[in-house]
Structures are given as structure tokens and as C-alpha cells.
Amino acid sequence: MRATAAERTQTGGLVLLCLASWAVPGVGHLWLGRRSKGIVFLVALPVMFAVGLALRGRLFPFELSDPLVCLAALADVSIGITYFVATSLGYGAGDVRALTYEYGNAFLIVAGLLNLLVMIDAYDVAVGRK
Amino acid sequence: MRSHLLLMALFAFFVSLVFAVISRDAPGDQLRFGGMLFGGFIVTAVVISWLMYPFPF
């Protein structure tokens, strides 16, 4: 069945919404008019990511030879633009000798994964499931 | 900050906050569900810590 123009536009809008929601946590919810939720995500997730960096966690590289490292990198990059800002500023090298290294990794990885959940939630709101 | 307990509580706070805001709409429900999640994280971590206490490694 061929999609109508309106459906195609809607699909394009959904893709754009998901991309925006991935790039900046909470923007998807703000876009959809869920202001309070959007502001909570906009503040909480980058702060969680920043705490991970402050705890000397590592932003893992995409090493295809090591699947677990690759998955961690995928989770790290799921926080969106914040990841690229942090790497361009030289953060995220990680210090394995630091007492808080593993905590830092947990904060960084989980912040990214939570942002994916937020993105899926924005999608659900947009298609009327919530 | 080097306290494992405080770091764990901070982690639990962020995760509970996001889960509560995602899964509930009314602020009262969010607060109740978030508090329950946060408490659950802390209690579970303390219980598991004590269960691991006798292990020699």
C-alpha cells in the first residue's frame, strides 16, 4: 500500500522528532508540548553525563574487535550532542586508576541509555500511544 | 566525592527521576513512584551488600 503525502510528512516529522530527541535530551517532549517533562530531561540527563565525566569515566571508542566496548560506545553516544561536545573538549579519556572510574562509566553509559528511553517515550507520545 | 554510598544514591536519584517522569504524568504520581524506585534502589543495594559481606573476595 502506498503512503499518502500526509503520512509521509508525518513519518518525516517523526524521524525529525526522534533525531532532535536523541541530539538534545528532552527536546522531543518540549516539541510535543510536554514542557515540564522536557525540562526535567533537558537538565537531568546532561548533568548525569557531566557527573560521569567528573568521576573520570571513559567515553569508549568504537572498537569492532571488542563487542562489549563497542556496545558501551553506542550507549555513550546515545546522549547526543553532549557526547560530541565532551569529546571535542578533550573530556572522557577516563582514568582507570581513579577510585570512581567504574562509577563514572556507569553514569555515562546509563545517561545515554536513559536518553534512548526518553526518545522512545517521545515517539510514543507523538504517535498517540500515550 | 569518594563515598560509594553517596555515589550510589546519586545514581539511584537520576535513574528514579527519569523513570518516574517517563512513566507517570501527574506530579504527585511521579513523586510517589520516584520515591518508591529510589527507596527500592537503596534498600536493594544495602541488602545485596550485606549478603556479599561474608565473601572473602
PDB file of C-alpha atoms in Angstrom, chain B residues 6-51:
ATOM      1  CA  LEU B   6      26.589   8.702  48.140  1.00  0.00           C
ATOM      2  CA  LEU B   7      27.552   7.908  44.559  1.00  0.00           C
ATOM      3  CA  MET B   8      25.120   5.010  44.528  1.00  0.00           C
ATOM      4  CA  ALA B   9      22.398   7.262  45.965  1.00  0.00           C
ATOM      5  CA  LEU B  10      23.131   9.908  43.318  1.00  0.00           C
ATOM      6  CA  PHE B  11      22.930   7.290  40.576  1.00  0.00           C
ATOM      7  CA  ALA B  12      19.656   5.967  42.031  1.00  0.00           C
ATOM      8  CA  PHE B  13      18.295   9.513  42.185  1.00  0.00           C
ATOM      9  CA  PHE B  14      18.914  10.219  38.495  1.00  0.00           C
ATOM     10  CA  VAL B  15      17.550   6.874  37.311  1.00  0.00           C
ATOM     11  CA  SER B  16      14.477   7.122  39.561  1.00  0.00           C
ATOM     12  CA  LEU B  17      13.822  10.683  38.408  1.00  0.00           C
ATOM     13  CA  VAL B  18      13.890   9.796  34.723  1.00  0.00           C
ATOM     14  CA  PHE B  19      11.850   6.605  35.129  1.00  0.00           C
ATOM     15  CA  ALA B  20       9.243   8.383  37.258  1.00  0.00           C
ATOM     16  CA  VAL B  21       8.885  11.258  34.801  1.00  0.00           C
ATOM     17  CA  ILE B  22       8.660   8.890  31.831  1.00  0.00           C
ATOM     18  CA  SER B  23       6.119   6.520  33.308  1.00  0.00           C
ATOM     19  CA  ARG B  24       3.765   8.854  35.218  1.00  0.00           C
ATOM     20  CA  ASP B  25       2.031  12.065  34.134  1.00  0.00           C
ATOM     21  CA  ALA B  26       0.704  13.649  37.334  1.00  0.00           C
ATOM     22  CA  PRO B  27       3.356  15.288  39.556  1.00  0.00           C
ATOM     23  CA  GLY B  28       2.005  13.527  42.663  1.00  0.00           C
ATOM     24  CA  ASP B  29       2.219  10.129  40.972  1.00  0.00           C
ATOM     25  CA  GLN B  30       5.715  10.939  39.720  1.00  0.00           C
ATOM     26  CA  LEU B  31       6.848  11.856  43.219  1.00  0.00           C
ATOM     27  CA  ARG B  32       5.328   8.719  44.740  1.00  0.00           C
ATOM     28  CA  PHE B  33       6.680   6.372  42.070  1.00  0.00           C
ATOM     29  CA  GLY B  34      10.089   8.066  42.016  1.00  0.00           C
ATOM     30  CA  GLY B  35      10.367   7.834  45.792  1.00  0.00           C
ATOM     31  CA  MET B  36       9.420   4.180  45.682  1.00  0.00           C
ATOM     32  CA  LEU B  37      12.020   3.474  42.998  1.00  0.00           C
ATOM     33  CA  PHE B  38      14.697   5.422  44.850  1.00  0.00           C
ATOM     34  CA  GLY B  39      13.940   3.601  48.102  1.00  0.00           C
ATOM     35  CA  GLY B  40      13.928   0.293  46.256  1.00  0.00           C
ATOM     36  CA  PHE B  41      17.357   1.004  44.754  1.00  0.00           C
ATOM     37  CA  ILE B  42      18.862   1.938  48.112  1.00  0.00           C
ATOM     38  CA  VAL B  43      17.321  -0.924  50.097  1.00  0.00           C
ATOM     39  CA  THR B  44      18.247  -3.483  47.435  1.00  0.00           C
ATOM     40  CA  ALA B  45      21.839  -2.222  47.277  1.00  0.00           C
ATOM     41  CA  VAL B  46      22.215  -2.331  51.075  1.00  0.00           C
ATOM     42  CA  VAL B  47      20.699  -5.821  51.296  1.00  0.00           C
ATOM     43  CA  ILE B  48      22.916  -7.171  48.496  1.00  0.00           C
ATOM     44  CA  SER B  49      25.952  -5.517  50.098  1.00  0.00           C
ATOM     45  CA  TRP B  50      25.262  -7.276  53.384  1.00  0.00           C
ATOM     46  CA  LEU B  51      24.675 -10.571  51.599  1.00  0.00           C
TER      47      LEU B  51
END
